[in-house]
Amino acid sequence: MKVSDSSVSASSFVSPPEGIIESGPHKGTMQTPPGSGAVVLSDDLKNPAMEKLDLVRKWSINTYKCTRQILSEKLGRGSKTVDLELEAQIELLRENRRKYQNVIKLAQALANQLSQIMQTQKQLGDAFADLSLKSPELHEEFGYNADTQRLLSKNGETLLAAINFFISSVDTLVDKTIEDTMINIKQYETARVEYDAYRTDLEELNLGPRDGNTMPKIEQSQQQFQIHREKFERMRNDVSVKLKFLEENKVSFWLFCCGDLQSSWLMLSCKTIF
């Protein structure tokens, strides 16, 4: 018996297309009408493919509505839901993230330069020590300079370790903590577009006539609007909580990171002076 190919490609769905029977037990039945070469599948076998087609249809509708909403906002024709306080906090977070990334970049440059200076100080100390051995008349002067350069190089190791710890801590803040919040912000912005898209769609339907044909569409649009409004409010609350958490812990974080770095700077300065 030949089975005709489905009009939907197999790459679009995981389940087999209509007209192809999977091996294994199933609840559906296969019937072959007399005098016909076509295979007729029961409703139980059609359901998986139909469900996936329905998901694709819903996704297409949602994508179309959101794209239309975004274009309307850019053209100045559509309305946009804006939480001024939350938007200000999000913009402040984006600005702080850029500043923190610049601090990391500068601290990494400082660490690289300090590492090169320490290497040069070690070589200079060795050179003075060699001159001290080969120049008896200047033994003390060369020896003093050799010890000074070696001491500076040794103290630089403590400062370099503090700088690297500072870089690691700020990098964790930017790439993990703040980045996790930025992911939530992107989800919130997507939910906002979906909410406005379905809100606009419902407003347009409410402005039209109300009859037997439009009322089911209005009810369905009202249900979708309610779903996306709840999602939007939930995402907005999540973002607000995370932004509040970052703000509350900002002071303690920077006191911890900068305090250790500052102590290393002071210790290096004192040892160099005395």
PDB file of C-alpha atoms in Angstrom:
ATOM      1  CA  MET A   1       0.000   0.000   0.000  1.00  0.00           C
ATOM      2  CA  LYS A   2       1.433   3.420  -0.957  1.00  0.00           C
ATOM      3  CA  VAL A   3       1.085   6.360   1.379  1.00  0.00           C
ATOM      4  CA  SER A   4       1.112   9.858  -0.122  1.00  0.00           C
ATOM      5  CA  ASP A   5       3.626  12.392   1.280  1.00  0.00           C
ATOM      6  CA  SER A   6       2.385  15.059   3.656  1.00  0.00           C
ATOM      7  CA  SER A   7       2.315  18.664   2.546  1.00  0.00           C
ATOM      8  CA  VAL A   8       4.228  19.684   5.743  1.00  0.00           C
ATOM      9  CA  SER A   9       7.964  18.925   5.666  1.00  0.00           C
ATOM     10  CA  ALA A  10       9.402  16.671   8.353  1.00  0.00           C
ATOM     11  CA  SER A  11      11.949  19.284   9.347  1.00  0.00           C
ATOM     12  CA  SER A  12       9.198  21.584  10.609  1.00  0.00           C
ATOM     13  CA  PHE A  13       7.853  19.243  13.289  1.00  0.00           C
ATOM     14  CA  VAL A  14       9.186  16.556  15.504  1.00  0.00           C
ATOM     15  CA  SER A  15       6.242  14.220  15.173  1.00  0.00           C
ATOM     16  CA  PRO A  16       5.640  12.386  11.848  1.00  0.00           C
ATOM     17  CA  PRO A  17       3.379  14.151   9.316  1.00  0.00           C
ATOM     18  CA  GLU A  18      -0.132  13.070   8.619  1.00  0.00           C
ATOM     19  CA  GLY A  19      -0.253   9.976   6.451  1.00  0.00           C
ATOM     20  CA  ILE A  20       2.825   8.251   7.954  1.00  0.00           C
ATOM     21  CA  ILE A  21       2.304   5.631  10.651  1.00  0.00           C
ATOM     22  CA  GLU A  22       4.799   5.291  13.486  1.00  0.00           C
ATOM     23  CA  SER A  23       5.684   1.816  14.665  1.00  0.00           C
ATOM     24  CA  GLY A  24       4.626   0.805  18.134  1.00  0.00           C
ATOM     25  CA  PRO A  25       1.353   0.621  20.025  1.00  0.00           C
ATOM     26  CA  HIS A  26      -1.223   3.312  19.593  1.00  0.00           C
ATOM     27  CA  LYS A  27      -4.827   3.916  20.419  1.00  0.00           C
ATOM     28  CA  GLY A  28      -5.906   4.996  16.963  1.00  0.00           C
ATOM     29  CA  THR A  29      -7.164   2.763  14.244  1.00  0.00           C
ATOM     30  CA  MET A  30      -6.341   2.598  10.567  1.00  0.00           C
ATOM     31  CA  GLN A  31      -9.157   2.010   8.144  1.00  0.00           C
ATOM     32  CA  THR A  32      -8.895   1.208   4.450  1.00  0.00           C
ATOM     33  CA  PRO A  33     -12.064   1.946   2.510  1.00  0.00           C
ATOM     34  CA  PRO A  34     -12.822  -0.682  -0.109  1.00  0.00           C
ATOM     35  CA  GLY A  35     -11.661   0.161  -3.592  1.00  0.00           C
ATOM     36  CA  SER A  36      -9.398   2.981  -2.440  1.00  0.00           C
ATOM     37  CA  GLY A  37      -5.610   3.050  -2.084  1.00  0.00           C
ATOM     38  CA  ALA A  38      -5.594   5.928   0.436  1.00  0.00           C
ATOM     39  CA  VAL A  39      -5.055   5.401   4.152  1.00  0.00           C
ATOM     40  CA  VAL A  40      -7.630   7.015   6.443  1.00  0.00           C
ATOM     41  CA  LEU A  41      -6.344   7.826   9.918  1.00  0.00           C
ATOM     42  CA  SER A  42      -8.498   8.161  12.972  1.00  0.00           C
ATOM     43  CA  ASP A  43      -8.658  11.408  14.956  1.00  0.00           C
ATOM     44  CA  ASP A  44      -6.307  10.019  17.625  1.00  0.00           C
ATOM     45  CA  LEU A  45      -3.465   9.784  15.095  1.00  0.00           C
ATOM     46  CA  LYS A  46      -4.137  13.239  13.671  1.00  0.00           C
ATOM     47  CA  ASN A  47      -4.052  15.059  17.026  1.00  0.00           C
ATOM     48  CA  PRO A  48      -0.232  15.362  17.499  1.00  0.00           C
ATOM     49  CA  ALA A  49       0.286  16.870  14.056  1.00  0.00           C
ATOM     50  CA  MET A  50      -2.716  19.139  14.399  1.00  0.00           C
ATOM     51  CA  GLU A  51      -1.508  20.348  17.793  1.00  0.00           C
ATOM     52  CA  LYS A  52       1.867  21.275  16.353  1.00  0.00           C
ATOM     53  CA  LEU A  53       0.219  23.037  13.450  1.00  0.00           C
ATOM     54  CA  ASP A  54      -1.852  24.970  15.937  1.00  0.00           C
ATOM     55  CA  LEU A  55       1.291  25.967  17.864  1.00  0.00           C
ATOM     56  CA  VAL A  56       2.903  27.206  14.658  1.00  0.00           C
ATOM     57  CA  ARG A  57      -0.222  29.171  13.826  1.00  0.00           C
ATOM     58  CA  LYS A  58      -0.297  30.821  17.264  1.00  0.00           C
ATOM     59  CA  TRP A  59       3.400  31.628  17.057  1.00  0.00           C
ATOM     60  CA  SER A  60       2.913  33.231  13.626  1.00  0.00           C
ATOM     61  CA  ILE A  61       0.004  35.333  14.870  1.00  0.00           C
ATOM     62  CA  ASN A  62       1.959  36.453  17.946  1.00  0.00           C
ATOM     63  CA  THR A  63       5.010  37.342  15.833  1.00  0.00           C
ATOM     64  CA  TYR A  64       2.877  39.324  13.405  1.00  0.00           C
ATOM     65  CA  LYS A  65       1.156  41.282  16.186  1.00  0.00           C
ATOM     66  CA  CYS A  66       4.450  42.090  17.939  1.00  0.00           C
ATOM     67  CA  THR A  67       6.151  43.135  14.700  1.00  0.00           C
ATOM     68  CA  ARG A  68       3.246  45.402  13.853  1.00  0.00           C
ATOM     69  CA  GLN A  69       3.392  46.913  17.348  1.00  0.00           C
ATOM     70  CA  ILE A  70       7.134  47.607  17.110  1.00  0.00           C
ATOM     71  CA  LEU A  71       6.762  49.227  13.693  1.00  0.00           C
ATOM     72  CA  SER A  72       3.852  51.335  14.914  1.00  0.00           C
ATOM     73  CA  GLU A  73       5.918  52.587  17.858  1.00  0.00           C
ATOM     74  CA  LYS A  74       8.893  53.451  15.647  1.00  0.00           C
ATOM     75  CA  LEU A  75       6.641  55.305  13.212  1.00  0.00           C
ATOM     76  CA  GLY A  76       4.978  57.176  16.059  1.00  0.00           C
ATOM     77  CA  ARG A  77       1.534  55.733  15.365  1.00  0.00           C
ATOM     78  CA  GLY A  78       1.182  53.238  18.204  1.00  0.00           C
ATOM     79  CA  SER A  79       0.936  53.786  21.941  1.00  0.00           C
ATOM     80  CA  LYS A  80       3.538  52.335  24.304  1.00  0.00           C
ATOM     81  CA  THR A  81       3.215  51.383  27.948  1.00  0.00           C
ATOM     82  CA  VAL A  82       5.995  53.098  29.905  1.00  0.00           C
ATOM     83  CA  ASP A  83       6.912  52.777  33.582  1.00  0.00           C
ATOM     84  CA  LEU A  84       8.970  55.953  34.029  1.00  0.00           C
ATOM     85  CA  GLU A  85      10.504  54.957  37.363  1.00  0.00           C
ATOM     86  CA  LEU A  86      11.452  51.471  36.210  1.00  0.00           C
ATOM     87  CA  GLU A  87      12.801  52.719  32.876  1.00  0.00           C
ATOM     88  CA  ALA A  88      15.012  55.214  34.711  1.00  0.00           C
ATOM     89  CA  GLN A  89      16.394  52.431  36.915  1.00  0.00           C
ATOM     90  CA  ILE A  90      17.060  50.227  33.872  1.00  0.00           C
ATOM     91  CA  GLU A  91      18.878  53.031  32.064  1.00  0.00           C
ATOM     92  CA  LEU A  92      20.962  53.698  35.193  1.00  0.00           C
ATOM     93  CA  LEU A  93      21.908  50.018  35.347  1.00  0.00           C
ATOM     94  CA  ARG A  94      22.990  50.053  31.692  1.00  0.00           C
ATOM     95  CA  GLU A  95      25.113  53.150  32.307  1.00  0.00           C
ATOM     96  CA  ASN A  96      26.703  51.634  35.425  1.00  0.00           C
ATOM     97  CA  ARG A  97      27.475  48.430  33.552  1.00  0.00           C
ATOM     98  CA  ARG A  98      29.344  50.420  30.878  1.00  0.00           C
ATOM     99  CA  LYS A  99      31.306  52.238  33.589  1.00  0.00           C
ATOM    100  CA  TYR A 100      32.129  48.998  35.403  1.00  0.00           C
ATOM    101  CA  GLN A 101      33.338  47.435  32.155  1.00  0.00           C
ATOM    102  CA  ASN A 102      35.624  50.430  31.639  1.00  0.00           C
ATOM    103  CA  VAL A 103      36.970  50.029  35.190  1.00  0.00           C
ATOM    104  CA  ILE A 104      37.731  46.364  34.472  1.00  0.00           C
ATOM    105  CA  LYS A 105      39.526  47.306  31.260  1.00  0.00           C
ATOM    106  CA  LEU A 106      41.675  49.915  33.031  1.00  0.00           C
ATOM    107  CA  ALA A 107      42.421  47.605  35.961  1.00  0.00           C
ATOM    108  CA  GLN A 108      43.532  44.866  33.569  1.00  0.00           C
ATOM    109  CA  ALA A 109      45.840  47.326  31.813  1.00  0.00           C
ATOM    110  CA  LEU A 110      47.248  48.373  35.209  1.00  0.00           C
ATOM    111  CA  ALA A 111      47.830  44.744  36.192  1.00  0.00           C
ATOM    112  CA  ASN A 112      49.680  44.043  32.933  1.00  0.00           C
ATOM    113  CA  GLN A 113      51.845  47.145  33.316  1.00  0.00           C
ATOM    114  CA  LEU A 114      52.584  46.382  36.970  1.00  0.00           C
ATOM    115  CA  SER A 115      53.586  42.847  36.060  1.00  0.00           C
ATOM    116  CA  GLN A 116      56.046  44.205  33.494  1.00  0.00           C
ATOM    117  CA  ILE A 117      57.412  46.721  36.011  1.00  0.00           C
ATOM    118  CA  MET A 118      57.952  43.961  38.572  1.00  0.00           C
ATOM    119  CA  GLN A 119      59.817  41.881  36.007  1.00  0.00           C
ATOM    120  CA  THR A 120      62.009  44.876  35.149  1.00  0.00           C
ATOM    121  CA  GLN A 121      62.651  45.567  38.850  1.00  0.00           C
ATOM    122  CA  LYS A 122      63.805  41.992  39.371  1.00  0.00           C
ATOM    123  CA  GLN A 123      66.187  42.247  36.441  1.00  0.00           C
ATOM    124  CA  LEU A 124      67.434  45.616  37.667  1.00  0.00           C
ATOM    125  CA  GLY A 125      67.995  44.221  41.148  1.00  0.00           C
ATOM    126  CA  ASP A 126      70.002  41.318  39.722  1.00  0.00           C
ATOM    127  CA  ALA A 127      72.076  43.769  37.673  1.00  0.00           C
ATOM    128  CA  PHE A 128      72.867  45.905  40.738  1.00  0.00           C
ATOM    129  CA  ALA A 129      73.727  42.783  42.722  1.00  0.00           C
ATOM    130  CA  ASP A 130      76.177  41.696  40.006  1.00  0.00           C
ATOM    131  CA  LEU A 131      77.757  45.144  39.969  1.00  0.00           C
ATOM    132  CA  SER A 132      78.035  45.042  43.766  1.00  0.00           C
ATOM    133  CA  LEU A 133      80.061  41.845  43.587  1.00  0.00           C
ATOM    134  CA  LYS A 134      82.351  43.088  40.814  1.00  0.00           C
ATOM    135  CA  SER A 135      82.861  46.640  42.122  1.00  0.00           C
ATOM    136  CA  PRO A 136      84.277  46.553  45.668  1.00  0.00           C
ATOM    137  CA  GLU A 137      84.532  50.338  45.838  1.00  0.00           C
ATOM    138  CA  LEU A 138      80.776  50.664  45.198  1.00  0.00           C
ATOM    139  CA  HIS A 139      79.698  47.487  46.940  1.00  0.00           C
ATOM    140  CA  GLU A 140      77.398  49.187  49.454  1.00  0.00           C
ATOM    141  CA  GLU A 141      75.744  51.569  46.971  1.00  0.00           C
ATOM    142  CA  PHE A 142      75.041  48.865  44.402  1.00  0.00           C
ATOM    143  CA  GLY A 143      73.936  46.449  47.103  1.00  0.00           C
ATOM    144  CA  TYR A 144      71.491  49.004  48.531  1.00  0.00           C
ATOM    145  CA  ASN A 145      69.952  49.593  45.095  1.00  0.00           C
ATOM    146  CA  ALA A 146      69.706  45.857  44.470  1.00  0.00           C
ATOM    147  CA  ASP A 147      67.856  45.324  47.757  1.00  0.00           C
ATOM    148  CA  THR A 148      65.547  48.268  47.020  1.00  0.00           C
ATOM    149  CA  GLN A 149      64.531  46.942  43.612  1.00  0.00           C
ATOM    150  CA  ARG A 150      63.957  43.456  44.973  1.00  0.00           C
ATOM    151  CA  LEU A 151      61.828  44.872  47.797  1.00  0.00           C
ATOM    152  CA  LEU A 152      59.750  46.902  45.354  1.00  0.00           C
ATOM    153  CA  SER A 153      59.213  43.839  43.198  1.00  0.00           C
ATOM    154  CA  LYS A 154      58.178  41.753  46.206  1.00  0.00           C
ATOM    155  CA  ASN A 155      55.732  44.380  47.449  1.00  0.00           C
ATOM    156  CA  GLY A 156      54.368  44.680  43.921  1.00  0.00           C
ATOM    157  CA  GLU A 157      53.307  41.035  44.083  1.00  0.00           C
ATOM    158  CA  THR A 158      50.954  41.875  46.964  1.00  0.00           C
ATOM    159  CA  LEU A 159      49.487  44.801  45.048  1.00  0.00           C
ATOM    160  CA  LEU A 160      49.146  42.705  41.878  1.00  0.00           C
ATOM    161  CA  ALA A 161      47.254  40.025  43.785  1.00  0.00           C
ATOM    162  CA  ALA A 162      44.899  42.680  45.171  1.00  0.00           C
ATOM    163  CA  ILE A 163      44.313  44.129  41.684  1.00  0.00           C
ATOM    164  CA  ASN A 164      43.586  40.691  40.240  1.00  0.00           C
ATOM    165  CA  PHE A 165      41.119  39.999  43.052  1.00  0.00           C
ATOM    166  CA  PHE A 166      39.465  43.353  42.352  1.00  0.00           C
ATOM    167  CA  ILE A 167      39.186  42.517  38.643  1.00  0.00           C
ATOM    168  CA  SER A 168      37.731  39.092  39.382  1.00  0.00           C
ATOM    169  CA  SER A 169      35.122  40.514  41.764  1.00  0.00           C
ATOM    170  CA  VAL A 170      33.947  43.284  39.430  1.00  0.00           C
ATOM    171  CA  ASP A 171      33.971  40.884  36.491  1.00  0.00           C
ATOM    172  CA  THR A 172      31.670  38.541  38.423  1.00  0.00           C
ATOM    173  CA  LEU A 173      29.366  41.454  39.182  1.00  0.00           C
ATOM    174  CA  VAL A 174      29.178  42.533  35.535  1.00  0.00           C
ATOM    175  CA  ASP A 175      29.160  39.183  33.717  1.00  0.00           C
ATOM    176  CA  LYS A 176      26.963  37.225  36.117  1.00  0.00           C
ATOM    177  CA  THR A 177      24.894  39.344  38.492  1.00  0.00           C
ATOM    178  CA  ILE A 178      24.168  42.287  36.210  1.00  0.00           C
ATOM    179  CA  GLU A 179      23.977  40.096  33.103  1.00  0.00           C
ATOM    180  CA  ASP A 180      21.345  37.926  34.784  1.00  0.00           C
ATOM    181  CA  THR A 181      19.329  41.064  35.495  1.00  0.00           C
ATOM    182  CA  MET A 182      19.757  42.229  31.888  1.00  0.00           C
ATOM    183  CA  ILE A 183      18.303  38.928  30.678  1.00  0.00           C
ATOM    184  CA  ASN A 184      15.256  39.555  32.843  1.00  0.00           C
ATOM    185  CA  ILE A 185      15.027  43.075  31.446  1.00  0.00           C
ATOM    186  CA  LYS A 186      15.003  41.719  27.879  1.00  0.00           C
ATOM    187  CA  GLN A 187      12.219  39.304  28.834  1.00  0.00           C
ATOM    188  CA  TYR A 188      10.333  42.179  30.440  1.00  0.00           C
ATOM    189  CA  GLU A 189      10.668  44.301  27.296  1.00  0.00           C
ATOM    190  CA  THR A 190       9.415  41.407  25.153  1.00  0.00           C
ATOM    191  CA  ALA A 191       6.460  40.925  27.478  1.00  0.00           C
ATOM    192  CA  ARG A 192       5.749  44.644  27.270  1.00  0.00           C
ATOM    193  CA  VAL A 193       5.609  44.548  23.458  1.00  0.00           C
ATOM    194  CA  GLU A 194       3.296  41.520  23.535  1.00  0.00           C
ATOM    195  CA  TYR A 195       1.055  43.213  26.095  1.00  0.00           C
ATOM    196  CA  ASP A 196       0.795  46.400  24.037  1.00  0.00           C
ATOM    197  CA  ALA A 197       0.206  44.403  20.847  1.00  0.00           C
ATOM    198  CA  TYR A 198      -2.757  42.502  22.293  1.00  0.00           C
ATOM    199  CA  ARG A 199      -4.019  45.631  24.038  1.00  0.00           C
ATOM    200  CA  THR A 200      -4.057  47.496  20.715  1.00  0.00           C
ATOM    201  CA  ASP A 201      -5.752  44.557  19.031  1.00  0.00           C
ATOM    202  CA  LEU A 202      -8.490  44.496  21.678  1.00  0.00           C
ATOM    203  CA  GLU A 203      -8.995  48.263  21.456  1.00  0.00           C
ATOM    204  CA  GLU A 204      -9.446  48.032  17.685  1.00  0.00           C
ATOM    205  CA  LEU A 205     -12.005  45.250  18.027  1.00  0.00           C
ATOM    206  CA  ASN A 206     -13.925  47.194  20.676  1.00  0.00           C
ATOM    207  CA  LEU A 207     -14.187  50.162  18.325  1.00  0.00           C
ATOM    208  CA  GLY A 208     -15.817  48.021  15.641  1.00  0.00           C
ATOM    209  CA  PRO A 209     -19.346  46.625  15.428  1.00  0.00           C
ATOM    210  CA  ARG A 210     -20.609  44.070  17.930  1.00  0.00           C
ATOM    211  CA  ASP A 211     -22.533  41.222  16.360  1.00  0.00           C
ATOM    212  CA  GLY A 212     -22.542  37.467  16.250  1.00  0.00           C
ATOM    213  CA  ASN A 213     -19.387  37.351  14.157  1.00  0.00           C
ATOM    214  CA  THR A 214     -17.279  39.824  16.128  1.00  0.00           C
ATOM    215  CA  MET A 215     -18.249  38.918  19.711  1.00  0.00           C
ATOM    216  CA  PRO A 216     -16.330  35.585  19.728  1.00  0.00           C
ATOM    217  CA  LYS A 217     -13.260  37.429  18.401  1.00  0.00           C
ATOM    218  CA  ILE A 218     -13.607  40.085  21.091  1.00  0.00           C
ATOM    219  CA  GLU A 219     -13.905  37.467  23.832  1.00  0.00           C
ATOM    220  CA  GLN A 220     -10.876  35.587  22.535  1.00  0.00           C
ATOM    221  CA  SER A 221      -8.899  38.822  22.266  1.00  0.00           C
ATOM    222  CA  GLN A 222      -9.903  39.712  25.834  1.00  0.00           C
ATOM    223  CA  GLN A 223      -8.580  36.364  27.075  1.00  0.00           C
ATOM    224  CA  GLN A 224      -5.248  36.782  25.250  1.00  0.00           C
ATOM    225  CA  PHE A 225      -4.958  40.336  26.545  1.00  0.00           C
ATOM    226  CA  GLN A 226      -5.491  39.155  30.121  1.00  0.00           C
ATOM    227  CA  ILE A 227      -2.849  36.434  29.747  1.00  0.00           C
ATOM    228  CA  HIS A 228      -0.227  38.836  28.409  1.00  0.00           C
ATOM    229  CA  ARG A 229      -1.078  41.506  30.963  1.00  0.00           C
ATOM    230  CA  GLU A 230      -0.439  39.049  33.809  1.00  0.00           C
ATOM    231  CA  LYS A 231       2.836  37.998  32.181  1.00  0.00           C
ATOM    232  CA  PHE A 232       3.873  41.634  31.738  1.00  0.00           C
ATOM    233  CA  GLU A 233       3.115  42.506  35.365  1.00  0.00           C
ATOM    234  CA  ARG A 234       4.953  39.416  36.604  1.00  0.00           C
ATOM    235  CA  MET A 235       8.073  40.243  34.584  1.00  0.00           C
ATOM    236  CA  ARG A 236       7.926  43.876  35.709  1.00  0.00           C
ATOM    237  CA  ASN A 237       7.839  42.797  39.361  1.00  0.00           C
ATOM    238  CA  ASP A 238      10.777  40.418  38.827  1.00  0.00           C
ATOM    239  CA  VAL A 239      12.885  43.173  37.279  1.00  0.00           C
ATOM    240  CA  SER A 240      11.982  45.604  40.071  1.00  0.00           C
ATOM    241  CA  VAL A 241      13.043  43.106  42.733  1.00  0.00           C
ATOM    242  CA  LYS A 242      16.408  42.434  41.073  1.00  0.00           C
ATOM    243  CA  LEU A 243      17.129  46.109  40.540  1.00  0.00           C
ATOM    244  CA  LYS A 244      16.334  46.791  44.181  1.00  0.00           C
ATOM    245  CA  PHE A 245      18.648  43.959  45.250  1.00  0.00           C
ATOM    246  CA  LEU A 246      21.518  45.362  43.164  1.00  0.00           C
ATOM    247  CA  GLU A 247      21.028  48.849  44.579  1.00  0.00           C
ATOM    248  CA  GLU A 248      20.929  47.639  48.175  1.00  0.00           C
ATOM    249  CA  ASN A 249      24.138  45.619  47.824  1.00  0.00           C
ATOM    250  CA  LYS A 250      26.062  48.117  45.681  1.00  0.00           C
ATOM    251  CA  VAL A 251      27.629  50.026  48.579  1.00  0.00           C
ATOM    252  CA  SER A 252      28.748  46.961  50.527  1.00  0.00           C
ATOM    253  CA  PHE A 253      30.204  45.360  47.381  1.00  0.00           C
ATOM    254  CA  TRP A 254      32.350  48.336  46.438  1.00  0.00           C
ATOM    255  CA  LEU A 255      33.484  48.905  50.016  1.00  0.00           C
ATOM    256  CA  PHE A 256      34.675  45.311  50.117  1.00  0.00           C
ATOM    257  CA  CYS A 257      36.485  45.422  46.747  1.00  0.00           C
ATOM    258  CA  CYS A 258      38.008  48.877  47.040  1.00  0.00           C
ATOM    259  CA  GLY A 259      38.924  48.423  50.717  1.00  0.00           C
ATOM    260  CA  ASP A 260      41.265  45.528  49.998  1.00  0.00           C
ATOM    261  CA  LEU A 261      42.809  47.341  47.034  1.00  0.00           C
ATOM    262  CA  GLN A 262      43.264  50.537  49.036  1.00  0.00           C
ATOM    263  CA  SER A 263      44.991  48.639  51.855  1.00  0.00           C
ATOM    264  CA  SER A 264      47.458  47.172  49.379  1.00  0.00           C
ATOM    265  CA  TRP A 265      48.227  50.598  47.942  1.00  0.00           C
ATOM    266  CA  LEU A 266      48.854  52.062  51.397  1.00  0.00           C
ATOM    267  CA  MET A 267      51.022  49.139  52.462  1.00  0.00           C
ATOM    268  CA  LEU A 268      53.125  49.440  49.296  1.00  0.00           C
ATOM    269  CA  SER A 269      53.510  53.205  49.780  1.00  0.00           C
ATOM    270  CA  CYS A 270      54.617  52.858  53.408  1.00  0.00           C
ATOM    271  CA  LYS A 271      57.132  50.150  52.652  1.00  0.00           C
ATOM    272  CA  THR A 272      58.539  52.157  49.767  1.00  0.00           C
ATOM    273  CA  ILE A 273      58.904  55.329  51.876  1.00  0.00           C
ATOM    274  CA  PHE A 274      60.375  53.755  54.979  1.00  0.00           C
TER     275      PHE A 274
END
